[in-house]
Structures are given as structure tokens and as C-alpha cells.
PDB file of C-alpha atoms in Angstrom:
ATOM      1  CA  MET A 710      -4.078 -11.823 -41.450  1.00 48.00           C
ATOM      2  CA  ILE A 711      -6.168 -14.979 -41.210  1.00 51.00           C
ATOM      3  CA  GLY A 712      -4.493 -18.153 -42.336  1.00 69.00           C
ATOM      4  CA  LEU A 713      -0.880 -17.039 -42.053  1.00 79.00           C
ATOM      5  CA  GLY A 714       1.421 -19.447 -40.277  1.00 83.00           C
ATOM      6  CA  PRO A 715       4.367 -18.627 -37.998  1.00 86.00           C
ATOM      7  CA  GLU A 716       6.863 -19.113 -40.836  1.00 86.00           C
ATOM      8  CA  GLU A 717       4.983 -16.639 -43.029  1.00 88.00           C
ATOM      9  CA  TRP A 718       4.722 -14.040 -40.272  1.00 91.00           C
ATOM     10  CA  THR A 719       8.429 -14.406 -39.579  1.00 92.00           C
ATOM     11  CA  ALA A 720       9.276 -13.858 -43.261  1.00 92.00           C
ATOM     12  CA  ILE A 721       7.109 -10.721 -43.404  1.00 92.00           C
ATOM     13  CA  GLU A 722       8.585  -9.281 -40.207  1.00 94.00           C
ATOM     14  CA  LEU A 723      12.131 -10.066 -41.315  1.00 94.00           C
ATOM     15  CA  SER A 724      11.589  -8.487 -44.742  1.00 94.00           C
ATOM     16  CA  LEU A 725      10.284  -5.263 -43.215  1.00 93.00           C
ATOM     17  CA  ARG A 726      13.147  -5.167 -40.707  1.00 95.00           C
ATOM     18  CA  VAL A 727      15.801  -5.876 -43.332  1.00 95.00           C
ATOM     19  CA  ALA A 728      14.419  -3.293 -45.774  1.00 95.00           C
ATOM     20  CA  LEU A 729      14.085  -0.621 -43.069  1.00 95.00           C
ATOM     21  CA  VAL A 730      17.574  -1.189 -41.652  1.00 96.00           C
ATOM     22  CA  ALA A 731      19.077  -1.254 -45.161  1.00 96.00           C
ATOM     23  CA  THR A 732      17.397   2.032 -46.101  1.00 96.00           C
ATOM     24  CA  VAL A 733      18.133   3.927 -42.884  1.00 96.00           C
ATOM     25  CA  CYS A 734      21.764   2.797 -42.643  1.00 96.00           C
ATOM     26  CA  SER A 735      22.522   3.617 -46.279  1.00 96.00           C
ATOM     27  CA  LEU A 736      20.840   7.051 -46.171  1.00 96.00           C
ATOM     28  CA  PRO A 737      23.781   9.092 -44.780  1.00 96.00           C
ATOM     29  CA  PHE A 738      26.151   7.500 -47.296  1.00 96.00           C
ATOM     30  CA  GLY A 739      23.633   8.073 -50.083  1.00 96.00           C
ATOM     31  CA  VAL A 740      23.324  11.777 -49.276  1.00 95.00           C
ATOM     32  CA  ALA A 741      27.111  12.173 -49.054  1.00 94.00           C
ATOM     33  CA  VAL A 742      27.806  10.365 -52.339  1.00 96.00           C
ATOM     34  CA  ALA A 743      25.002  12.191 -54.153  1.00 95.00           C
ATOM     35  CA  TRP A 744      26.357  15.537 -52.941  1.00 93.00           C
ATOM     36  CA  LEU A 745      29.876  14.643 -54.092  1.00 93.00           C
ATOM     37  CA  LEU A 746      28.661  13.633 -57.533  1.00 93.00           C
ATOM     38  CA  ALA A 747      26.423  16.683 -57.907  1.00 91.00           C
ATOM     39  CA  ARG A 748      28.574  19.419 -56.386  1.00 89.00           C
ATOM     40  CA  ARG A 749      32.235  18.448 -56.728  1.00 88.00           C
ATOM     41  CA  GLU A 750      34.702  17.727 -59.506  1.00 89.00           C
ATOM     42  CA  PHE A 751      37.554  15.395 -58.600  1.00 90.00           C
ATOM     43  CA  PRO A 752      39.769  12.735 -60.180  1.00 92.00           C
ATOM     44  CA  GLY A 753      37.952   9.435 -60.333  1.00 90.00           C
ATOM     45  CA  LYS A 754      34.470  10.953 -60.264  1.00 92.00           C
ATOM     46  CA  ALA A 755      33.373   8.900 -63.275  1.00 92.00           C
ATOM     47  CA  LEU A 756      34.762   5.773 -61.623  1.00 95.00           C
ATOM     48  CA  LEU A 757      32.827   6.471 -58.421  1.00 94.00           C
ATOM     49  CA  ASP A 758      29.660   7.111 -60.412  1.00 94.00           C
ATOM     50  CA  ALA A 759      30.105   3.808 -62.252  1.00 93.00           C
ATOM     51  CA  ALA A 760      30.808   1.904 -59.034  1.00 93.00           C
ATOM     52  CA  VAL A 761      27.683   3.307 -57.372  1.00 94.00           C
ATOM     53  CA  HIS A 762      25.454   2.234 -60.265  1.00 94.00           C
ATOM     54  CA  LEU A 763      27.180  -1.103 -60.880  1.00 94.00           C
ATOM     55  CA  PRO A 764      24.634  -3.149 -58.852  1.00 93.00           C
ATOM     56  CA  LEU A 765      21.921  -2.014 -61.270  1.00 91.00           C
ATOM     57  CA  ILE A 766      23.773  -3.665 -64.154  1.00 92.00           C
ATOM     58  CA  LEU A 767      25.389  -6.707 -62.566  1.00 93.00           C
ATOM     59  CA  PRO A 768      23.280  -9.842 -62.055  1.00 94.00           C
ATOM     60  CA  PRO A 769      22.171  -9.872 -58.397  1.00 94.00           C
ATOM     61  CA  VAL A 770      23.796 -13.283 -57.965  1.00 95.00           C
ATOM     62  CA  VAL A 771      27.165 -11.768 -58.915  1.00 95.00           C
ATOM     63  CA  THR A 772      26.683  -8.973 -56.376  1.00 95.00           C
ATOM     64  CA  GLY A 773      25.792 -11.520 -53.708  1.00 94.00           C
ATOM     65  CA  TYR A 774      28.842 -13.618 -54.517  1.00 94.00           C
ATOM     66  CA  LEU A 775      31.125 -10.581 -54.340  1.00 94.00           C
ATOM     67  CA  LEU A 776      29.638  -9.744 -50.940  1.00 94.00           C
ATOM     68  CA  LEU A 777      30.286 -13.314 -49.842  1.00 92.00           C
ATOM     69  CA  LEU A 778      33.928 -13.037 -50.936  1.00 93.00           C
ATOM     70  CA  LEU A 779      34.347  -9.721 -49.114  1.00 93.00           C
ATOM     71  CA  PHE A 780      32.167 -10.118 -46.024  1.00 93.00           C
ATOM     72  CA  GLY A 781      32.101 -13.899 -45.594  1.00 88.00           C
ATOM     73  CA  ARG A 782      33.736 -15.390 -42.518  1.00 84.00           C
ATOM     74  CA  GLN A 783      36.907 -15.981 -44.543  1.00 85.00           C
ATOM     75  CA  GLY A 784      36.599 -12.777 -46.556  1.00 85.00           C
ATOM     76  CA  VAL A 785      39.014  -9.879 -46.290  1.00 84.00           C
ATOM     77  CA  LEU A 786      36.565  -7.582 -44.528  1.00 91.00           C
ATOM     78  CA  GLY A 787      34.407 -10.299 -42.987  1.00 88.00           C
ATOM     79  CA  ALA A 788      37.246 -11.920 -41.060  1.00 87.00           C
ATOM     80  CA  PHE A 789      38.410  -8.538 -39.748  1.00 88.00           C
ATOM     81  CA  LEU A 790      34.931  -7.453 -38.640  1.00 89.00           C
ATOM     82  CA  ALA A 791      34.205 -10.800 -37.001  1.00 85.00           C
ATOM     83  CA  GLU A 792      37.529 -10.890 -35.152  1.00 85.00           C
ATOM     84  CA  ARG A 793      37.767  -7.274 -34.081  1.00 86.00           C
ATOM     85  CA  LEU A 794      34.140  -6.199 -33.712  1.00 84.00           C
ATOM     86  CA  GLY A 795      32.252  -9.482 -33.463  1.00 83.00           C
ATOM     87  CA  LEU A 796      30.153  -8.410 -36.438  1.00 85.00           C
ATOM     88  CA  VAL A 797      29.146 -11.293 -38.714  1.00 86.00           C
ATOM     89  CA  PHE A 798      27.236 -10.793 -41.962  1.00 91.00           C
ATOM     90  CA  ALA A 799      27.348 -14.127 -43.775  1.00 87.00           C
ATOM     91  CA  PHE A 800      24.220 -16.236 -43.217  1.00 89.00           C
ATOM     92  CA  ARG A 801      22.782 -13.675 -40.792  1.00 91.00           C
ATOM     93  CA  TRP A 802      19.895 -11.237 -41.175  1.00 94.00           C
ATOM     94  CA  THR A 803      22.437  -8.427 -40.945  1.00 93.00           C
ATOM     95  CA  GLY A 804      23.988  -9.817 -44.132  1.00 93.00           C
ATOM     96  CA  ALA A 805      20.584  -9.698 -45.794  1.00 95.00           C
ATOM     97  CA  ALA A 806      20.328  -6.036 -44.790  1.00 95.00           C
ATOM     98  CA  LEU A 807      23.793  -5.377 -46.231  1.00 95.00           C
ATOM     99  CA  ALA A 808      22.918  -7.063 -49.536  1.00 95.00           C
ATOM    100  CA  CYS A 809      19.654  -5.133 -49.771  1.00 96.00           C
ATOM    101  CA  ALA A 810      21.413  -1.857 -48.962  1.00 96.00           C
ATOM    102  CA  VAL A 811      23.917  -2.430 -51.757  1.00 96.00           C
ATOM    103  CA  MET A 812      21.180  -3.254 -54.269  1.00 95.00           C
ATOM    104  CA  GLY A 813      19.045  -0.248 -53.325  1.00 95.00           C
ATOM    105  CA  PHE A 814      21.914   2.238 -52.986  1.00 96.00           C
ATOM    106  CA  PRO A 815      22.037   3.294 -56.673  1.00 95.00           C
ATOM    107  CA  LEU A 816      18.347   4.221 -56.639  1.00 93.00           C
ATOM    108  CA  LEU A 817      18.792   6.203 -53.433  1.00 95.00           C
ATOM    109  CA  VAL A 818      21.791   8.123 -54.775  1.00 95.00           C
ATOM    110  CA  ARG A 819      20.181   8.828 -58.130  1.00 93.00           C
ATOM    111  CA  ALA A 820      16.999  10.295 -56.633  1.00 91.00           C
ATOM    112  CA  ILE A 821      18.938  12.544 -54.250  1.00 93.00           C
ATOM    113  CA  ARG A 822      21.367  13.616 -56.968  1.00 93.00           C
ATOM    114  CA  LEU A 823      18.523  14.630 -59.269  1.00 90.00           C
ATOM    115  CA  SER A 824      17.096  16.758 -56.463  1.00 88.00           C
ATOM    116  CA  LEU A 825      20.492  18.384 -55.897  1.00 91.00           C
ATOM    117  CA  ASP A 826      20.822  19.131 -59.604  1.00 89.00           C
ATOM    118  CA  ALA A 827      17.455  20.915 -59.468  1.00 85.00           C
ATOM    119  CA  VAL A 828      18.542  23.220 -56.626  1.00 85.00           C
ATOM    120  CA  ASP A 829      19.796  26.630 -57.740  1.00 83.00           C
ATOM    121  CA  GLU A 830      23.412  26.803 -56.565  1.00 81.00           C
ATOM    122  CA  LYS A 831      23.093  30.596 -56.328  1.00 82.00           C
ATOM    123  CA  LEU A 832      21.024  30.100 -53.181  1.00 81.00           C
ATOM    124  CA  GLU A 833      23.857  28.153 -51.575  1.00 79.00           C
ATOM    125  CA  GLN A 834      26.422  30.680 -52.774  1.00 81.00           C
ATOM    126  CA  ALA A 835      24.379  33.557 -51.362  1.00 82.00           C
ATOM    127  CA  ALA A 836      24.292  31.895 -47.961  1.00 75.00           C
ATOM    128  CA  GLY A 837      28.030  31.317 -48.184  1.00 74.00           C
ATOM    129  CA  THR A 838      28.763  34.964 -48.975  1.00 77.00           C
ATOM    130  CA  LEU A 839      26.899  35.912 -45.798  1.00 73.00           C
ATOM    131  CA  GLY A 840      29.449  33.964 -43.801  1.00 72.00           C
ATOM    132  CA  ALA A 841      27.615  30.698 -43.281  1.00 72.00           C
ATOM    133  CA  ALA A 842      29.772  27.584 -42.958  1.00 79.00           C
ATOM    134  CA  PRO A 843      29.328  24.920 -45.676  1.00 80.00           C
ATOM    135  CA  VAL A 844      27.755  22.509 -43.192  1.00 84.00           C
ATOM    136  CA  PHE A 845      25.303  25.182 -42.061  1.00 85.00           C
ATOM    137  CA  VAL A 846      24.465  26.053 -45.681  1.00 84.00           C
ATOM    138  CA  PHE A 847      23.732  22.431 -46.444  1.00 87.00           C
ATOM    139  CA  ALA A 848      21.629  21.924 -43.314  1.00 86.00           C
ATOM    140  CA  THR A 849      19.562  25.115 -43.632  1.00 85.00           C
ATOM    141  CA  VAL A 850      19.373  25.722 -47.391  1.00 85.00           C
ATOM    142  CA  THR A 851      20.142  22.605 -49.403  1.00 89.00           C
ATOM    143  CA  LEU A 852      18.675  19.892 -47.210  1.00 89.00           C
ATOM    144  CA  PRO A 853      15.160  21.356 -46.930  1.00 87.00           C
ATOM    145  CA  LEU A 854      15.031  21.817 -50.701  1.00 87.00           C
ATOM    146  CA  ILE A 855      15.997  18.220 -51.477  1.00 89.00           C
ATOM    147  CA  LEU A 856      13.763  16.563 -48.862  1.00 88.00           C
ATOM    148  CA  PRO A 857      11.233  15.349 -51.483  1.00 85.00           C
ATOM    149  CA  GLY A 858      14.067  13.728 -53.405  1.00 87.00           C
ATOM    150  CA  ILE A 859      15.440  12.140 -50.255  1.00 91.00           C
ATOM    151  CA  PHE A 860      12.068  10.631 -49.405  1.00 88.00           C
ATOM    152  CA  ALA A 861      11.609   9.457 -52.983  1.00 87.00           C
ATOM    153  CA  GLY A 862      15.034   7.818 -52.879  1.00 91.00           C
ATOM    154  CA  MET A 863      14.282   6.185 -49.539  1.00 92.00           C
ATOM    155  CA  VAL A 864      11.077   4.687 -50.871  1.00 89.00           C
ATOM    156  CA  LEU A 865      12.789   3.389 -54.004  1.00 88.00           C
ATOM    157  CA  SER A 866      15.585   1.929 -51.903  1.00 93.00           C
ATOM    158  CA  PHE A 867      13.096   0.396 -49.447  1.00 93.00           C
ATOM    159  CA  ALA A 868      11.068  -1.144 -52.271  1.00 90.00           C
ATOM    160  CA  ARG A 869      14.201  -2.547 -53.908  1.00 91.00           C
ATOM    161  CA  ALA A 870      15.388  -3.955 -50.585  1.00 93.00           C
ATOM    162  CA  PHE A 871      11.985  -5.400 -49.782  1.00 92.00           C
ATOM    163  CA  GLY A 872      11.892  -7.316 -53.063  1.00 90.00           C
ATOM    164  CA  GLU A 873      15.552  -8.346 -53.251  1.00 93.00           C
ATOM    165  CA  PHE A 874      16.135 -12.028 -53.956  1.00 94.00           C
ATOM    166  CA  GLY A 875      19.274 -12.916 -55.934  1.00 93.00           C
ATOM    167  CA  ALA A 876      21.947 -11.154 -53.892  1.00 94.00           C
ATOM    168  CA  THR A 877      20.288 -12.119 -50.612  1.00 94.00           C
ATOM    169  CA  ILE A 878      19.957 -15.826 -51.267  1.00 94.00           C
ATOM    170  CA  THR A 879      23.526 -15.983 -52.622  1.00 93.00           C
ATOM    171  CA  PHE A 880      25.086 -14.133 -49.698  1.00 94.00           C
ATOM    172  CA  VAL A 881      23.061 -15.336 -46.715  1.00 93.00           C
ATOM    173  CA  SER A 882      21.186 -18.359 -48.113  1.00 92.00           C
ATOM    174  CA  ASN A 883      17.544 -19.068 -47.242  1.00 92.00           C
ATOM    175  CA  ILE A 884      17.438 -19.951 -43.560  1.00 90.00           C
ATOM    176  CA  PRO A 885      13.924 -19.889 -42.031  1.00 90.00           C
ATOM    177  CA  GLY A 886      13.736 -17.518 -39.099  1.00 87.00           C
ATOM    178  CA  GLU A 887      17.161 -16.004 -39.788  1.00 89.00           C
ATOM    179  CA  THR A 888      17.584 -14.969 -43.432  1.00 91.00           C
ATOM    180  CA  GLN A 889      14.362 -16.107 -45.116  1.00 93.00           C
ATOM    181  CA  THR A 890      12.737 -12.910 -46.344  1.00 93.00           C
ATOM    182  CA  LEU A 891       9.437 -12.611 -48.187  1.00 93.00           C
ATOM    183  CA  PRO A 892      10.858 -13.243 -51.695  1.00 94.00           C
ATOM    184  CA  THR A 893      12.889 -16.268 -50.591  1.00 93.00           C
ATOM    185  CA  ALA A 894       9.926 -17.607 -48.628  1.00 93.00           C
ATOM    186  CA  ILE A 895       7.744 -17.357 -51.741  1.00 94.00           C
ATOM    187  CA  TYR A 896      10.433 -19.195 -53.693  1.00 93.00           C
ATOM    188  CA  SER A 897      10.543 -21.938 -51.062  1.00 92.00           C
ATOM    189  CA  PHE A 898       6.776 -22.390 -51.062  1.00 92.00           C
ATOM    190  CA  ILE A 899       6.727 -22.552 -54.868  1.00 92.00           C
ATOM    191  CA  GLN A 900       9.250 -25.389 -54.693  1.00 90.00           C
ATOM    192  CA  THR A 901       7.281 -27.225 -52.001  1.00 88.00           C
ATOM    193  CA  PRO A 902       4.387 -29.515 -52.989  1.00 90.00           C
ATOM    194  CA  GLY A 903       1.147 -27.996 -51.706  1.00 86.00           C
ATOM    195  CA  GLY A 904       2.770 -24.652 -50.994  1.00 87.00           C
ATOM    196  CA  ASP A 905       0.922 -22.710 -53.690  1.00 90.00           C
ATOM    197  CA  ALA A 906      -1.626 -21.237 -51.271  1.00 89.00           C
ATOM    198  CA  GLN A 907       1.089 -19.887 -49.014  1.00 90.00           C
ATOM    199  CA  ALA A 908       3.003 -18.486 -51.978  1.00 91.00           C
ATOM    200  CA  ILE A 909      -0.117 -16.714 -53.239  1.00 92.00           C
ATOM    201  CA  ARG A 910      -0.858 -15.225 -49.820  1.00 91.00           C
ATOM    202  CA  LEU A 911       2.668 -13.865 -49.473  1.00 92.00           C
ATOM    203  CA  THR A 912       2.573 -12.528 -53.026  1.00 93.00           C
ATOM    204  CA  VAL A 913      -0.623 -10.592 -52.299  1.00 92.00           C
ATOM    205  CA  ILE A 914       0.876  -9.253 -49.074  1.00 91.00           C
ATOM    206  CA  SER A 915       4.066  -8.113 -50.818  1.00 90.00           C
ATOM    207  CA  ILE A 916       2.029  -6.299 -53.473  1.00 91.00           C
ATOM    208  CA  ALA A 917      -0.101  -4.619 -50.797  1.00 90.00           C
ATOM    209  CA  ILE A 918       2.935  -3.446 -48.818  1.00 86.00           C
ATOM    210  CA  ALA A 919       4.554  -2.096 -51.981  1.00 84.00           C
ATOM    211  CA  PHE A 920       1.403  -0.176 -52.908  1.00 86.00           C
ATOM    212  CA  VAL A 921       1.076   1.326 -49.434  1.00 85.00           C
ATOM    213  CA  ALA A 922       4.737   2.401 -49.446  1.00 80.00           C
ATOM    214  CA  LEU A 923       4.537   3.986 -52.900  1.00 80.00           C
ATOM    215  CA  ILE A 924       1.250   5.802 -52.290  1.00 84.00           C
ATOM    216  CA  GLY A 925       2.368   6.997 -48.863  1.00 77.00           C
ATOM    217  CA  SER A 926       5.654   8.309 -50.225  1.00 75.00           C
ATOM    218  CA  GLU A 927       3.913  10.119 -53.073  1.00 76.00           C
ATOM    219  CA  LEU A 928       1.528  11.860 -50.674  1.00 79.00           C
ATOM    220  CA  LEU A 929       4.376  12.776 -48.335  1.00 73.00           C
ATOM    221  CA  ALA A 930       6.562  14.068 -51.168  1.00 70.00           C
ATOM    222  CA  ARG A 931       3.707  16.230 -52.483  1.00 75.00           C
ATOM    223  CA  ARG A 932       3.077  17.626 -49.022  1.00 73.00           C
ATOM    224  CA  LEU A 933       6.752  18.461 -48.554  1.00 68.00           C
ATOM    225  CA  ALA A 934       6.974  19.976 -52.027  1.00 67.00           C
ATOM    226  CA  GLY A 935       3.880  22.070 -51.309  1.00 69.00           C
ATOM    227  CA  ARG A 936       5.346  23.405 -48.081  1.00 61.00           C
ATOM    228  CA  LEU A 937       8.668  24.187 -49.699  1.00 59.00           C
ATOM    229  CA  GLY A 938       6.879  25.900 -52.569  1.00 61.00           C
ATOM    230  CA  ALA A 939       4.916  27.995 -50.116  1.00 48.00           C
TER     231      ALA A 939
END
């Protein structure tokens, strides 16, 4: 796009990378948690459900601070991961992806769970009575039926990750070229004298990307639903 500077391009590229990594990495966990909540009864189910949806209620700054306490260099998990695996989250783009994954996870789980609730369990039971293993039943019966919900959840999670600000800036700060995503870049330009033009350009770009993602997901979900209906 004409007129965009290197810093703006970097923020756009980093936002797309962070949102994509956050969505893809959280997908297996989202499917597993949604299946547990929809198909199993166990002690602590209400607690798990509340914990999953907690980021929707907590202020994003609180979520970011909790991540900093847990995954910071001196945090319980952060120190272990850095020492044993060399994996550092605090003030890195990987930390931004982690924060975005946490913020988008409730939306991902909810969409998939709603799809699971809409699936007739008799279909799964029928496959089980024919001798199919639970994993095979899920892969061949359940998964195809909930694909529209999975894609809907992925888009919601991606959109939430793409627009995340509070948890990201609290956990990984706003470092140009490393952790400065599109929202934090817009914030920086707003605070900079003469940065209004850059802020407006990035705002328009973020709106355009969001529209493309939402429209594309809707078309894909309808196509999948049509095939499954057929």
C-alpha cells in the first residue's frame, strides 16, 4: 500500500503472524476442551468452564499481568521454560501470540461447543455400536459435522487476537519490530505528534483485514454446511 513506512509494514506483518500462530496453536486445545465440556460430566466441570471464559470477563490488563507473573523470566513457568527449553515469552513476539491465544480461546471453545451440542449423539452412538473406536468415531462422524463451528471459532479467535491490545502491551510491552502489533502501533502513533495520518492508515487497514476475514469465513462456513447437508 502506497505511503506505508517500514514500521507500519512490520506492525501489520507481526499482527498477522501473531494472530495466525495464536489461532493455530490453540485450536487442538480448543477442540479438546469443547469436547470435554459438551460430552463429559466430571468433578470440576463448572470450574473448568469458568476458567475458560474468565478472559472474557477480566480486564485484559489483568490477564496480561497474570501472564507476566506466570510466564515472565522470573515467573514459575517462565523460568522453567527458559532454563530447560530456552523458550522465552516475556517481551517477545511469542509472548504476544500467547496473550492473544489466551484472549481468543473462550470464543474458540464456545463456537466449537455450540457445534458439538447441535450434533445428534445418536449418530456417534450408532458408530460406536458398530465397533468403531472413540477416536475413529470422532474423526469420521463428529469432526466433519462440526467443521463449520470450528472455522467460525477460528475466525472469532483470529479476529480477537488480531485486535488484542491490553493483555499484549502489559505482557510484552510495545517494542517496535518485536512486539509492536497493529493495535499498539496505532496507539503509539496517536501519542506521537504528527502521527495521525499513520494511525488512520493502520486503522483502515485493520478494518479491511477484519472484513475480509469475516466475509471469507462466512462463505467458507456456508460452503461446508452445504456439503455436509448434501
